Short mmCIF file of C-alpha atoms in Angstrom, two decimals:
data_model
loop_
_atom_site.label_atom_id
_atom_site.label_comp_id
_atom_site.label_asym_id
_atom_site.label_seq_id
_atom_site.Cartn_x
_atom_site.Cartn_y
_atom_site.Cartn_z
CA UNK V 728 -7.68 173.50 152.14
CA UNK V 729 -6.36 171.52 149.27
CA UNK V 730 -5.83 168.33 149.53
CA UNK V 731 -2.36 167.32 149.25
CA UNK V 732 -1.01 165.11 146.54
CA UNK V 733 -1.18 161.52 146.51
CA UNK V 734 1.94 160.06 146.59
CA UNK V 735 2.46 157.14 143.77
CA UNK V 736 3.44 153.82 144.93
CA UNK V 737 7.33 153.36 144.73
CA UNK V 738 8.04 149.83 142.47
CA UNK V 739 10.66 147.87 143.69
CA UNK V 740 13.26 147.37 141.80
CA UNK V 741 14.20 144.19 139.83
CA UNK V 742 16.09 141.65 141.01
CA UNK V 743 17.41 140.23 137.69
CA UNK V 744 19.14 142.65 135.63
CA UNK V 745 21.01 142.70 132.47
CA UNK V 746 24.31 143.26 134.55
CA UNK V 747 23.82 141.02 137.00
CA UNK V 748 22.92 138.14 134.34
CA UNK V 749 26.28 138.44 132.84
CA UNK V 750 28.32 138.51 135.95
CA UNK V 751 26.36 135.33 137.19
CA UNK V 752 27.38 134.07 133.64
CA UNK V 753 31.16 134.92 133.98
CA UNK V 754 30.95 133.78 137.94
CA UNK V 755 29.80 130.55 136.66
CA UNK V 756 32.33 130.36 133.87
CA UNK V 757 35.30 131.00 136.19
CA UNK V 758 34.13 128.51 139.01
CA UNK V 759 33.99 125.96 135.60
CA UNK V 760 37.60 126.35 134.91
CA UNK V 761 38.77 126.35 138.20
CA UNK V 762 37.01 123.26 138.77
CA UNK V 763 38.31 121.49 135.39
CA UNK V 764 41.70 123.21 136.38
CA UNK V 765 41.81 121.35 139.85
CA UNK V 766 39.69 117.83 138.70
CA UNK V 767 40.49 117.61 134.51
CA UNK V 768 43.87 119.44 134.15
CA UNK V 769 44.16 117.11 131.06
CA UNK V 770 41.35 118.82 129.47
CA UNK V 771 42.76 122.49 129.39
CA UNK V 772 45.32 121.14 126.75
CA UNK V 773 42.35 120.83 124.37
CA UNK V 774 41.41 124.63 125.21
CA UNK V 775 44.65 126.21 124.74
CA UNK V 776 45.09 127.64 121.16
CA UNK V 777 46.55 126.70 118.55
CA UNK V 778 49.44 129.45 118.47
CA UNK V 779 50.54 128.77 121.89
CA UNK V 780 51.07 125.48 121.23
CA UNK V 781 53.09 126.63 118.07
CA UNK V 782 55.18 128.48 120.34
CA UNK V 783 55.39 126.11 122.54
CA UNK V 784 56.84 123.49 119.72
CA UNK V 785 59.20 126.16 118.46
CA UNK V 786 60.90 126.67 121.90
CA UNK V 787 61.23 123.08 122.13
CA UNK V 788 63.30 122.28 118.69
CA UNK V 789 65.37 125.45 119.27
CA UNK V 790 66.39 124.11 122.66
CA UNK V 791 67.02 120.69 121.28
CA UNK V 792 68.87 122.50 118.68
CA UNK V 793 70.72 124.83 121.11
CA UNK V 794 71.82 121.50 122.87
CA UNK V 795 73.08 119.57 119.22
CA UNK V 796 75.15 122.79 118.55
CA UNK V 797 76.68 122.73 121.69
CA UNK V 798 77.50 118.60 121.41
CA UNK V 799 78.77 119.37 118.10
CA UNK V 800 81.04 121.92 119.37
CA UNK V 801 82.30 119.73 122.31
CA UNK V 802 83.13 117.00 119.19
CA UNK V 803 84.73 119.44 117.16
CA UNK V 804 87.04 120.44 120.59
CA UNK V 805 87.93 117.01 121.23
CA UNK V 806 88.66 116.07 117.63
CA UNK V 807 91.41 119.24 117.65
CA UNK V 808 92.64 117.71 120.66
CA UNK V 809 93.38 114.31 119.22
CA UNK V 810 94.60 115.55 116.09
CA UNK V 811 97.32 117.93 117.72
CA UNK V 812 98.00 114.61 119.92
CA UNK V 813 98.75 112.73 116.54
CA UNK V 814 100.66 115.45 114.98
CA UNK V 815 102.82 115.61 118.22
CA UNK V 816 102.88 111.65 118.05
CA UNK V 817 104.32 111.94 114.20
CA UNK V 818 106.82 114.52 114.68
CA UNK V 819 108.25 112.62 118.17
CA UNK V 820 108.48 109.41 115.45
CA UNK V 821 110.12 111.39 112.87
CA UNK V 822 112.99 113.00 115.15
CA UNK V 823 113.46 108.83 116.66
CA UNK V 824 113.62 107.55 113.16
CA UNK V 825 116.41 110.47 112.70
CA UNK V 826 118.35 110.09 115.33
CA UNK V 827 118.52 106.30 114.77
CA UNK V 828 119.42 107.32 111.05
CA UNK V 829 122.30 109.24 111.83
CA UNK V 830 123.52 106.47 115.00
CA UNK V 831 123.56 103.90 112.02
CA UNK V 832 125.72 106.02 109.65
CA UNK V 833 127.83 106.78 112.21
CA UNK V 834 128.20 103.15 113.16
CA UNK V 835 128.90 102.24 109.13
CA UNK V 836 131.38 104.78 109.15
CA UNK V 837 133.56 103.46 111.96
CA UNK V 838 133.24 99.75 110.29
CA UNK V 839 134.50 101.41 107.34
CA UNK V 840 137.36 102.81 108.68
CA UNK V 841 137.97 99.64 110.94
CA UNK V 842 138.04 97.64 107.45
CA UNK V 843 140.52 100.43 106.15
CA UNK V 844 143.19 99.74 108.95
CA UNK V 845 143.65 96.12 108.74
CA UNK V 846 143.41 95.70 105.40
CA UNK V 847 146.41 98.44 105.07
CA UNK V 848 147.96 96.83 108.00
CA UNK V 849 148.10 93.55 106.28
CA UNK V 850 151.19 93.44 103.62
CA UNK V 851 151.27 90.62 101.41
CA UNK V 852 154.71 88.60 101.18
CA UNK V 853 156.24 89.08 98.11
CA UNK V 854 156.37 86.03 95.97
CA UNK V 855 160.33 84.01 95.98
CA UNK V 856 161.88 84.10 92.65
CA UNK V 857 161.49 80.69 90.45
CA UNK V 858 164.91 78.53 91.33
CA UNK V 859 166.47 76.94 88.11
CA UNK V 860 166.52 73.23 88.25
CA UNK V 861 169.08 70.53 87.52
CA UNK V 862 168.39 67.09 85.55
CA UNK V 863 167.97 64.43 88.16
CA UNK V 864 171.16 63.74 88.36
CA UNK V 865 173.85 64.16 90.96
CA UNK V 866 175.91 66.82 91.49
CA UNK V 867 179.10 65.23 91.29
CA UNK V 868 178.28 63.78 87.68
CA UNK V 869 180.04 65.38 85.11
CA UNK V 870 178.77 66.91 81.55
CA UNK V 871 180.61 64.05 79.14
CA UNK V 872 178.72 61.28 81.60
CA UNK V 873 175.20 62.71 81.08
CA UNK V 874 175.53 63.17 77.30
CA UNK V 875 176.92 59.75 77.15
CA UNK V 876 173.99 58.56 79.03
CA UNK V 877 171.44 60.77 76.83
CA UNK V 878 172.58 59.41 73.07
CA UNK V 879 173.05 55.55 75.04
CA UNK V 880 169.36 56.05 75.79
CA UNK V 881 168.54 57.69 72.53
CA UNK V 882 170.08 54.72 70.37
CA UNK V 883 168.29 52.24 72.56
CA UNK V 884 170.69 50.57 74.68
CA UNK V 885 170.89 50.54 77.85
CA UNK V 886 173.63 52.11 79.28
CA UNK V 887 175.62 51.10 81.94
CA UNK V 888 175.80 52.97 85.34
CA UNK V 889 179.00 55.47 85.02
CA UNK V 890 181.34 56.03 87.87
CA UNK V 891 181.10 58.93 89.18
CA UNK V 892 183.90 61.19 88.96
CA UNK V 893 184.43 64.19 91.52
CA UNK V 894 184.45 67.43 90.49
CA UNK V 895 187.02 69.36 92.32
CA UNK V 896 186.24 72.50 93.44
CA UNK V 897 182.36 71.39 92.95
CA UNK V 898 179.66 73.66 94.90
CA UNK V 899 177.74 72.06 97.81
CA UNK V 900 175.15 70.34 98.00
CA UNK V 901 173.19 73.00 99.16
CA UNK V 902 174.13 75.29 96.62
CA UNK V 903 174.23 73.24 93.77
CA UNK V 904 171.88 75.66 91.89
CA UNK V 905 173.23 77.45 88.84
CA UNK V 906 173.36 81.44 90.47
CA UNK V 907 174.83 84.09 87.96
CA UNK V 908 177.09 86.58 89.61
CA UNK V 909 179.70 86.60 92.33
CA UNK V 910 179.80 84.59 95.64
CA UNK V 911 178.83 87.94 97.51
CA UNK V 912 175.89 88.38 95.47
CA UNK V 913 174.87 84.76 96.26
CA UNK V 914 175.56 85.49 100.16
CA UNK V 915 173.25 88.59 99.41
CA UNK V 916 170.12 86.23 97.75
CA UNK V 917 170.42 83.61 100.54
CA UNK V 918 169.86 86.35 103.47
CA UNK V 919 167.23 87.84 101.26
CA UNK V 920 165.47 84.59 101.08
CA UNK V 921 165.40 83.70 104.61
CA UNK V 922 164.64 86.94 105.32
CA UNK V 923 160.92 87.79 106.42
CA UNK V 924 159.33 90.63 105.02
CA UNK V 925 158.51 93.52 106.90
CA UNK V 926 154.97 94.51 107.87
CA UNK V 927 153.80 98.07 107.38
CA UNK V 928 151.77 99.16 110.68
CA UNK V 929 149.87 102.31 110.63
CA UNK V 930 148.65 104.12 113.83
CA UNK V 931 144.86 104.44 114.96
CA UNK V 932 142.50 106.42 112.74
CA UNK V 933 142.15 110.44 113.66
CA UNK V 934 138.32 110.90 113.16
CA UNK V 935 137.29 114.73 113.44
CA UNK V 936 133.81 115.50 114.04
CA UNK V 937 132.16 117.62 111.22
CA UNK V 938 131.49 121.33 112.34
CA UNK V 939 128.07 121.33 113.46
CA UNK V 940 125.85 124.67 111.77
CA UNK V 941 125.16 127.15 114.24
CA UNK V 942 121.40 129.10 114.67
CA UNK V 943 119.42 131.07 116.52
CA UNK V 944 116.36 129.52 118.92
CA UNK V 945 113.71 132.57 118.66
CA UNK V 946 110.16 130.90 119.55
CA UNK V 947 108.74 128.02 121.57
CA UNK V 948 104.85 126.97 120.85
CA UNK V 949 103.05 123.18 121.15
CA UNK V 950 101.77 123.36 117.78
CA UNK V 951 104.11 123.20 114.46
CA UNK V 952 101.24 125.70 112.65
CA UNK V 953 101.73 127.69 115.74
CA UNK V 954 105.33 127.62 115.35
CA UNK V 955 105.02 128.70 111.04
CA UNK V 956 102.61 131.77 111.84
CA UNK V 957 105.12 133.42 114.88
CA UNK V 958 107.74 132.86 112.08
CA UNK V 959 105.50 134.53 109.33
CA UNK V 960 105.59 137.23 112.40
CA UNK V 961 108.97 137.60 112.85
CA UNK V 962 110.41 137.88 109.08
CA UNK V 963 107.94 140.57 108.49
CA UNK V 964 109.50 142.54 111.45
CA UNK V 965 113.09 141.57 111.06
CA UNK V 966 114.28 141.56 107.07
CA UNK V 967 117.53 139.68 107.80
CA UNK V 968 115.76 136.59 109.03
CA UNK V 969 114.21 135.72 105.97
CA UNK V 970 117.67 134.70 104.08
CA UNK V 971 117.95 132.42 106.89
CA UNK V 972 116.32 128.46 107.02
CA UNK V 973 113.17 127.56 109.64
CA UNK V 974 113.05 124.86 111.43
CA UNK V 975 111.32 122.91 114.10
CA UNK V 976 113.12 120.94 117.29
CA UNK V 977 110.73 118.79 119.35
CA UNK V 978 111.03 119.37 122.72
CA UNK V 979 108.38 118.01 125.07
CA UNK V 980 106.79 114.28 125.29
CA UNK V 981 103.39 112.99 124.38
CA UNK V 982 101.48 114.81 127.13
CA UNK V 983 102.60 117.98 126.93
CA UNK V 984 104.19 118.89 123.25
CA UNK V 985 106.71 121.70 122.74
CA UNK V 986 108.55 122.80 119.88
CA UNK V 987 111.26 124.91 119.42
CA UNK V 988 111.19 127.34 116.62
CA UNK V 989 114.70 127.61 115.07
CA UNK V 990 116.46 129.92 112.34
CA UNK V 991 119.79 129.43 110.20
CA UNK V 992 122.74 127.95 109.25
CA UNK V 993 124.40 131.06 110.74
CA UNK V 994 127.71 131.82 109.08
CA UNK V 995 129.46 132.47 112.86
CA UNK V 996 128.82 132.59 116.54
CA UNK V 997 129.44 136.11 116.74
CA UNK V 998 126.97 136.91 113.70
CA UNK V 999 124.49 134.83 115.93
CA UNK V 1000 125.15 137.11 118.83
CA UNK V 1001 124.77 140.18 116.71
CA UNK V 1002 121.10 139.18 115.50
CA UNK V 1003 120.29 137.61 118.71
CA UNK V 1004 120.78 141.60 120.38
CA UNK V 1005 118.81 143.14 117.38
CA UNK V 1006 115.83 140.73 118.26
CA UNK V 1007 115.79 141.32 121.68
CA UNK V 1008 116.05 144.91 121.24
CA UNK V 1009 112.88 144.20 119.92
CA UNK V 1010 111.77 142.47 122.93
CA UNK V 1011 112.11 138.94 120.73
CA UNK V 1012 113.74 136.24 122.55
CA UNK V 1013 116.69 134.81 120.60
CA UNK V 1014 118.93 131.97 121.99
CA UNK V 1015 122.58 130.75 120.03
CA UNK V 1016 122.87 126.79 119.85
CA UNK V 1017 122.88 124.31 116.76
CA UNK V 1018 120.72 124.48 113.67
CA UNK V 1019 119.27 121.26 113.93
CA UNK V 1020 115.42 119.77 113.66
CA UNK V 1021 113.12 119.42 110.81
CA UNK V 1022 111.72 121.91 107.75
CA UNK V 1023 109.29 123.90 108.82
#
C-alpha cells in the first residue's frame, strides 16, 4: 500500500499588498482633502492651478467689460435722446423768432400806411399874396401935399401940417390898397381871401393780402434727418417732385416733436390735386395746404 502524499502546508496569504498600500494611500489622501475642504477651505486656493485661476481672471474682466459696453451703450442712448430734444428745442425757437419776424413787418407796414394817410390828408394853405403898401400917410391926402412935404423935409425945414383936402370919389378905408383891374375883379380877390382852402380827404387804405404759395404735405417724422432721408425716398420714386422746394413745418411741442415734411411752391391748386392723386396712387400720402416752414 503506498503511502499517500503528504500534503504541503498552505501559507496564508499576506495581508499587506502592493494594491492595498496604494488604496490606503489614496483613502488617506481623500479623507485629507475632505478634511482641509470642511476645516481650511482657505487653503485649497493655494492648490488650485495656475490655469484655472487664469480662467478664472479672464471671465472676470470680460464680465466687467460686458457690463462697461453695456453702460456705454445706455450713455450713447441717452445722449441721442437729448440731442434730438435740443434739435427739437432749436427748430421750435426758430419758427417763434419767425413768426414774431413777420408780426413786426406786418405791424411796420400798417404804421407806414397810417403815416401815408394823414400826411396826404393834411393840405397845406396856400400862402396870401404880398399886399402893396401906402406911405404912412392918410388916405385922404393928396399927391401935390406929400411931395410938398417930401422936398420941405429934404431942404431942411420943417414943414407945416397941410390941410387935408378930400378926395372925391376916394376908395374906403378898407380898400385903400392900390388893386389893378376892375371893381369885379377886386370883389373876386376879397372872397378869395376870406375864403378857406379846401382840404383834400382820402378814404381808408385797401390792404390786400399777398397770395400765399400753395404745396403739397407728403410726410410726417420727429426727426428733421428723418424728414431729409423719406424725401431722398420720395424724389427717387416720383421725378416731378424734385423741381419742387423741401421744407420742414414744426408741428408738435417739446415732449413729443413732429414735423411735417412739405414740397413746393405749386403753380395751382388743381396742379396740387393732380400730384397729390399720382402719390397716392402710389400709396404716398399727399395733403394740399400752404408752402410754408423752413429749408430742409
Amino acid at each position: 500500500m503506498t503511502k499517500p502524499t503528504s500534503e504541503k502546508p498552505t501559507r496564508g496569504k499576506a495581508l499587506l499588498t502592493s494594491y492595498t498600500v496604494i488604496w490606503s494611500m489614496l483613502g488617506a489622501l481623500g479623507l485629507g482633502y475632505l478634511g482641509i475642504a470642511i476645516f481650511e477651505p482657505a487653503w485649497l486656493g493655494d492648490l488650485t492651478p495656475v490655469s484655472g485661476q487664469h480662467n478664472a481672471e479672464t471671465e472676470e474682466a470680460m464680465m466687467n467689460l460686458s457690463t462697461d459696453v453695456a453702460g456705454l451703450r445706455s450713455s450713447m442712448a441717452k445722449l441721442q435722446l437729448d440731442v434730438a430734444t435740443v434739435k427739437a428745442d432749436v427748430a421750435t425757437q426758430s419758427s417763434q423768432t419767425q413768426q414774431l419776424g413777420t408780426q413786426l413787418s406786418t405791424l411796420e407796414d400798417k404804421v407806414r400806411l397810417g403815416q401815408t394817410t394823414i400826411a396826404s390828408a393834411e393840405v397845406p394853405s396856400p400862402p396870401s399874396a404880398a399886399e402893396p403898401t401906402t406911405p404912412d400917410a392918410s388916405p385922404s391926402m393928396s399927391l401935390s401935399s406929400m411931395a410938398t412935404a417930401a422936398a420941405a423935409s429934404a431942404s431942411g425945414q420943417t414943414a407945416k401940417p397941410l390941410k387935408q383936402t378930400k378926395i372925391i370919389n376916394a376908395a374906403p378905408a378898407e380898400s385903400s390898397q392900390i388893386v389893378t383891374g376892375s371893381v369885379g375883379d377886386r370883389a373876386g380877390a376879397s372872397k378869395a381871401k376870406n375864403a378857406k382852402p379846401e382840404v383834400i380827404s382820402f378814404g381808408p387804405a385797401v390792404v390786400k393780402p399777398a397770395t400765399k404759395p400753395i404745396g403739397i404735405e407728403i410726410a410726417s417724422g420727429p426727426s428733421v434727418d428723418g424728414l431729409r432721408l423719406s424725401w431722398s425716398q420720395i424724389t427717387e420714386q416720383n421725378n416731378k417732385l424734385k423741381k419742387l422746394t423741401a421744407r420742414y413745418a414744426d408741428n408738435g411741442d417739446t415732449a413729443n416733436p413732429s414735423f411735417n415734411l412739405i414740397a413746393g411752391p405749386v403753380k395751382s391748386k388743381a396742379e396740387a390735386i393732380r400730384l397729390c392723386k399720382e402719390l397716392e396712387a402710389h400709396y404716398q400720402t399727399c395733403k394740399v395746404g400752404e408752402f410754408k416752414g423752413d429749408a430742409l
